[in-house]
Every structure is written in structure tokens, then in C-alpha cells.
């Protein structure tokens, strides 16, 4: 009888212990000394202005373009930004992990994974080290906002590189260091919105920074959100005559 009770107590204890054992955290445990570094895609690793300019438009709204088409045409209409490819190669050579998070919608996203794999020479797989994280719109306030901070937190990134104001905001909300990759001048011309407010706008409260002030930020190495600036001076490869 005593033996049965002992067995019962043991069984209950084991069951209770199993119940209170914390489940593995959804945030992967960090490897000491290993950095997890995130990169935006457009104007950070890919100079993709021409891809966006050529993309079919679904309406008169300039932002309403066919992202399924864009995601399938990087190999034709984008150029890899070599200073960032070099930085990625440097990080990987030191055993650090590299991730990509883009605000493009994810339709045909596997084509982007294939393109980056070919360009950078290591496996880039959708939802493993490449994530699509489009903006959301709050139904009450009407604000459009970046969702990249959610993925940055889930992945446990330490640093996030991006060219846009939203990239810096996402890094800040996620509590990681944001580093501003300086957008190529041709892209500033094409998409001045969401870049230090809008450096090409006539001065107004929403866009107070002029081109001159933008250059002052660059020369001081600190952006308007207090972020570090990673200046790249991207030169398109010369085309042979
Ligand atoms: Mg970008």
C-alpha cells in the first residue's frame, strides 16, 4: 500500500514539474559573441530605383505598384550595393548572422530569396533569413506604421541597417542600434519622402530639413533620430562602349 502511495506521489510530482517547466522562449537564445545583424533591402543592399520605376502601376497612386512583379524583377533592374555586400561578407566571415527585413509585400518573395542568394553567395531562404514585413495602417488614428520592429524583436537582432526614416524608427522601437545607410543621390531624387522627412520638399513643419542640412548630418555622421550614419558612395559600374 505504502509503495503504491509513494509511486502515486512520485507520478504527481513528475506531472506537476512537467507543467511548470517553462516552454522554450520564442526568442532564440543568443550565442555569446555572435551578432545578429539585420538589413533592409531597397536602397540598402539593392539599388532598386529602376525596378520600381518600371513596375506596373495598379492605380494613379504612385505607391500602388505591382509588388509581385517587382519581387520577380530584381535580377533585371537592380544593382547590388557593393559596400554593403562587403559588410555582409565581413560579418559572416566573423561568424555573425545576417538577416533581411523588407517592407515590400511578400508576393513572389521566393524570387527575392533566389536573387539575393545568387548575388551574395550564401543561402537566403524565405522566412528563415529573409522576411517581408509590410507597413500597417491603424484603423483609429489612420497612421501608417512600420512593422519591422516586430520581426527585429522576434529574431533578437542586435543591429539594423536601413536607409529610410522608418528603418530607424523600427530599430528604435525594437531597442536595437539603427544604422542609417546613406541613400544613393538618384534614389533621394526619386523618393525623397521618408528620408530625413523629405529633403526635397519646400520647407514645412513635416519636412524642415534642406539638402544643406542633410549634408551637415552626413558630414557629422549622426542622423536626425540620433542614429549612426554608414556613408556609402555607390558608383554604378561603368558600361563598356
Ligand atoms: Mg529601404
Coordinates of C-alpha atoms and ligand atoms in Angstrom, one line a residue:
X1 CA 0.0 0.0 0.0
X2 CA 2.8 2.4 1.1
X3 CA 4.6 1.6 -2.1
X4 CA 1.6 2.5 -4.2
X5 CA 1.2 5.8 -2.4
X6 CA 4.9 6.6 -3.0
X7 CA 4.5 5.8 -6.6
X8 CA 1.4 8.0 -6.9
X9 CA 3.2 10.9 -5.2
X10 CA 6.2 10.5 -7.5
X11 CA 3.9 10.4 -10.6
X12 CA 2.0 13.5 -9.5
X13 CA 5.3 15.3 -8.7
X14 CA 6.7 14.5 -12.2
X15 CA 3.5 15.7 -13.8
X16 CA 3.4 18.9 -11.9
X17 CA 7.1 19.5 -12.7
X18 CA 6.4 19.0 -16.3
X19 CA 3.5 21.5 -16.1
X20 CA 5.6 24.3 -14.6
X21 CA 8.7 23.8 -16.8
X22 CA 8.9 27.0 -18.8
X23 CA 8.5 26.4 -22.5
X24 CA 11.4 27.3 -24.7
X25 CA 11.3 31.1 -25.4
X26 CA 10.2 32.1 -28.8
X27 CA 13.3 34.4 -29.0
X28 CA 16.2 32.2 -29.9
X29 CA 18.9 32.1 -27.2
X30 CA 21.9 34.2 -28.2
X31 CA 25.2 32.6 -28.9
X32 CA 27.9 34.6 -26.9
X33 CA 30.0 36.7 -29.1
X34 CA 27.7 36.2 -32.2
X35 CA 26.0 39.2 -33.6
X36 CA 22.6 39.0 -35.4
X37 CA 22.6 41.8 -37.9
X38 CA 19.5 42.9 -39.9
X39 CA 19.5 44.7 -43.3
X40 CA 16.7 46.4 -45.2
X41 CA 16.7 45.6 -48.9
X42 CA 15.8 48.6 -51.1
X43 CA 18.5 51.2 -51.2
X44 CA 20.4 49.3 -48.6
X45 CA 21.6 46.0 -50.3
X46 CA 19.9 46.7 -53.6
X47 CA 19.9 49.9 -55.7
X48 CA 16.4 49.2 -57.0
X49 CA 15.1 52.5 -58.3
X50 CA 14.8 51.2 -61.9
X51 CA 12.8 48.2 -60.7
X52 CA 10.2 50.5 -59.0
X53 CA 10.1 52.9 -61.9
X54 CA 9.4 50.1 -64.4
X55 CA 6.9 48.3 -62.3
X56 CA 3.3 48.2 -63.5
X57 CA 1.1 50.6 -61.5
X58 CA -2.3 49.4 -60.3
X59 CA -3.8 52.9 -59.9
X60 CA -2.8 56.6 -60.1
X61 CA -1.4 56.3 -56.6
X62 CA 2.4 56.3 -57.1
X63 CA 2.7 53.8 -54.2
X64 CA 0.2 51.4 -55.6
X65 CA 2.5 49.2 -57.7
X66 CA 2.6 45.5 -58.6
X67 CA 4.9 44.1 -55.9
X68 CA 4.5 40.6 -57.3
X69 CA 6.2 41.9 -60.4
X70 CA 8.8 43.9 -58.5
X71 CA 9.8 40.8 -56.5
X72 CA 10.4 38.9 -59.7
X73 CA 12.5 41.6 -61.5
X74 CA 15.4 42.3 -59.1
X75 CA 17.8 40.3 -61.4
X76 CA 17.0 42.6 -64.3
X77 CA 16.5 46.0 -62.7
X78 CA 18.6 46.2 -59.5
X79 CA 22.3 46.6 -58.8
X80 CA 23.8 45.2 -55.6
X81 CA 25.3 47.9 -53.5
X82 CA 28.9 46.6 -53.1
X83 CA 29.9 48.4 -49.9
X84 CA 27.0 46.7 -48.1
X85 CA 27.7 43.3 -49.8
X86 CA 31.3 43.7 -48.5
X87 CA 30.0 44.5 -45.0
X88 CA 27.7 41.4 -45.0
X89 CA 30.6 39.2 -46.2
X90 CA 32.8 40.7 -43.4
X91 CA 30.2 39.9 -40.7
X92 CA 29.6 36.4 -42.0
X93 CA 33.4 35.7 -42.1
X94 CA 33.5 36.5 -38.4
X95 CA 30.7 34.0 -37.7
X96 CA 27.9 36.6 -37.3
X97 CA 24.4 36.0 -38.6
X98 CA 22.7 38.2 -41.3
X99 CA 19.0 38.7 -41.9
X100 CA 17.0 40.7 -44.3
X101 CA 13.7 42.5 -43.5
X102 CA 11.9 44.4 -46.2
X103 CA 8.7 46.4 -46.2
X104 CA 7.8 45.1 -49.6
X105 CA 4.7 42.9 -49.6
X106 CA 5.7 39.2 -49.8
X107 CA 4.0 38.1 -53.0
X108 CA 6.6 36.1 -55.1
X109 CA 9.0 36.6 -52.2
X110 CA 10.9 33.4 -53.0
X111 CA 12.2 35.2 -56.2
X112 CA 13.9 37.8 -54.0
X113 CA 15.4 35.0 -51.9
X114 CA 16.8 33.4 -55.0
X115 CA 18.2 36.7 -56.3
X116 CA 19.9 37.6 -53.0
X117 CA 21.3 34.0 -52.8
X118 CA 22.9 34.4 -56.3
X119 CA 24.2 37.9 -55.6
X120 CA 25.6 37.3 -52.1
X121 CA 26.8 33.7 -52.5
X122 CA 25.1 32.2 -49.4
X123 CA 21.7 30.6 -48.8
X124 CA 18.9 33.1 -48.3
X125 CA 15.6 31.5 -47.5
X126 CA 12.2 33.0 -47.2
X127 CA 11.1 33.2 -43.5
X128 CA 14.4 31.9 -42.3
X129 CA 16.8 34.8 -43.0
X130 CA 14.5 36.9 -45.3
X131 CA 11.3 38.4 -44.1
X132 CA 8.6 40.5 -45.7
X133 CA 7.2 43.0 -43.2
X134 CA 4.8 45.5 -45.0
X135 CA 3.5 48.6 -43.3
X136 CA 0.2 48.5 -41.4
X137 CA -2.4 51.2 -41.0
X138 CA -4.0 51.9 -37.7
X139 CA -7.8 51.9 -38.1
X140 CA -8.3 54.5 -35.4
X141 CA -5.5 57.0 -35.9
X142 CA -5.1 56.5 -39.6
X143 CA -1.3 56.4 -39.2
X144 CA 0.7 54.1 -41.4
X145 CA 3.5 52.5 -39.5
X146 CA 6.4 50.2 -40.0
X147 CA 6.0 46.6 -38.6
X148 CA 9.7 45.8 -39.0
X149 CA 10.3 46.2 -35.2
X150 CA 8.2 43.1 -34.5
X151 CA 10.5 40.9 -36.6
X152 CA 13.6 42.6 -35.3
X153 CA 12.5 41.7 -31.8
X154 CA 11.4 38.2 -32.7
X155 CA 14.7 37.4 -34.3
X156 CA 16.7 39.0 -31.4
X157 CA 18.7 41.2 -33.7
X158 CA 21.4 43.4 -32.3
X159 CA 21.9 46.0 -35.1
X160 CA 19.6 47.0 -38.0
X161 CA 20.9 48.8 -41.2
X162 CA 18.5 50.7 -43.4
X163 CA 18.2 53.8 -45.5
X164 CA 14.8 55.2 -44.5
X165 CA 13.3 57.0 -41.5
X166 CA 11.1 54.0 -40.9
X167 CA 14.1 51.7 -40.6
X168 CA 15.5 54.0 -37.8
X169 CA 12.1 54.1 -36.1
X170 CA 11.7 50.3 -36.3
X171 CA 15.2 49.8 -34.8
X172 CA 14.5 52.3 -32.0
X173 CA 11.2 50.7 -31.1
X174 CA 12.8 47.3 -31.0
X175 CA 15.5 48.7 -28.8
X176 CA 18.4 47.9 -31.1
X177 CA 21.0 50.1 -32.8
X178 CA 19.8 51.5 -36.1
X179 CA 22.5 52.4 -38.6
X180 CA 21.5 54.7 -41.5
X181 CA 22.8 53.6 -44.9
X182 CA 23.1 56.7 -47.0
X183 CA 20.7 56.5 -49.9
X184 CA 22.1 57.0 -53.3
X185 CA 21.6 60.5 -54.7
X186 CA 19.5 59.2 -57.6
X187 CA 17.1 57.5 -55.1
X188 CA 16.9 60.6 -53.0
X189 CA 15.8 62.3 -56.2
X190 CA 13.2 59.6 -57.0
X191 CA 11.9 59.0 -53.4
X192 CA 12.7 62.0 -51.2
X193 CA 9.7 61.1 -49.0
X194 CA 10.6 59.2 -45.8
X195 CA 14.2 60.4 -45.9
X196 CA 15.1 62.9 -43.2
X197 CA 11.4 63.8 -43.5
X198 CA 11.7 64.9 -47.2
X199 CA 14.9 66.8 -48.1
X200 CA 13.5 67.7 -51.5
X201 CA 10.3 69.3 -50.2
X202 CA 9.8 73.1 -49.8
X203 CA 10.3 73.8 -46.1
X204 CA 7.3 73.0 -43.8
X205 CA 6.9 71.5 -40.3
X206 CA 6.7 68.0 -41.7
X207 CA 9.8 68.5 -43.9
X208 CA 12.1 71.0 -42.2
X209 CA 15.5 69.6 -43.4
X210 CA 17.1 71.1 -46.5
X211 CA 19.6 69.4 -48.7
X212 CA 22.3 71.6 -47.0
X213 CA 21.2 70.3 -43.5
X214 CA 21.1 66.8 -44.8
X215 CA 24.8 67.2 -45.9
X216 CA 25.6 68.5 -42.5
X217 CA 24.1 65.4 -40.9
X218 CA 26.1 63.2 -43.2
X219 CA 29.4 65.0 -42.5
X220 CA 28.8 64.7 -38.8
X221 CA 27.9 61.0 -39.0
X222 CA 24.7 61.3 -36.9
X223 CA 21.1 61.4 -38.3
X224 CA 18.0 63.2 -37.0
X225 CA 17.0 60.2 -34.9
X226 CA 20.4 60.1 -33.3
X227 CA 21.4 57.1 -35.5
X228 CA 24.9 56.3 -36.7
X229 CA 25.3 57.0 -40.4
X230 CA 27.1 54.5 -42.7
X231 CA 28.0 56.6 -45.7
X232 CA 28.3 54.6 -48.9
X233 CA 29.3 56.3 -52.1
X234 CA 27.9 53.9 -54.6
X235 CA 29.2 54.3 -58.1
X236 CA 27.4 52.4 -60.8
X237 CA 29.8 50.1 -62.7
X238 CA 31.0 51.8 -65.9
X239 CA 29.3 50.4 -69.0
X240 CA 31.8 49.5 -71.8
X241 CA 31.3 51.3 -75.1
Ligands
LIG1 MG1 15.0 50.9 -48.0

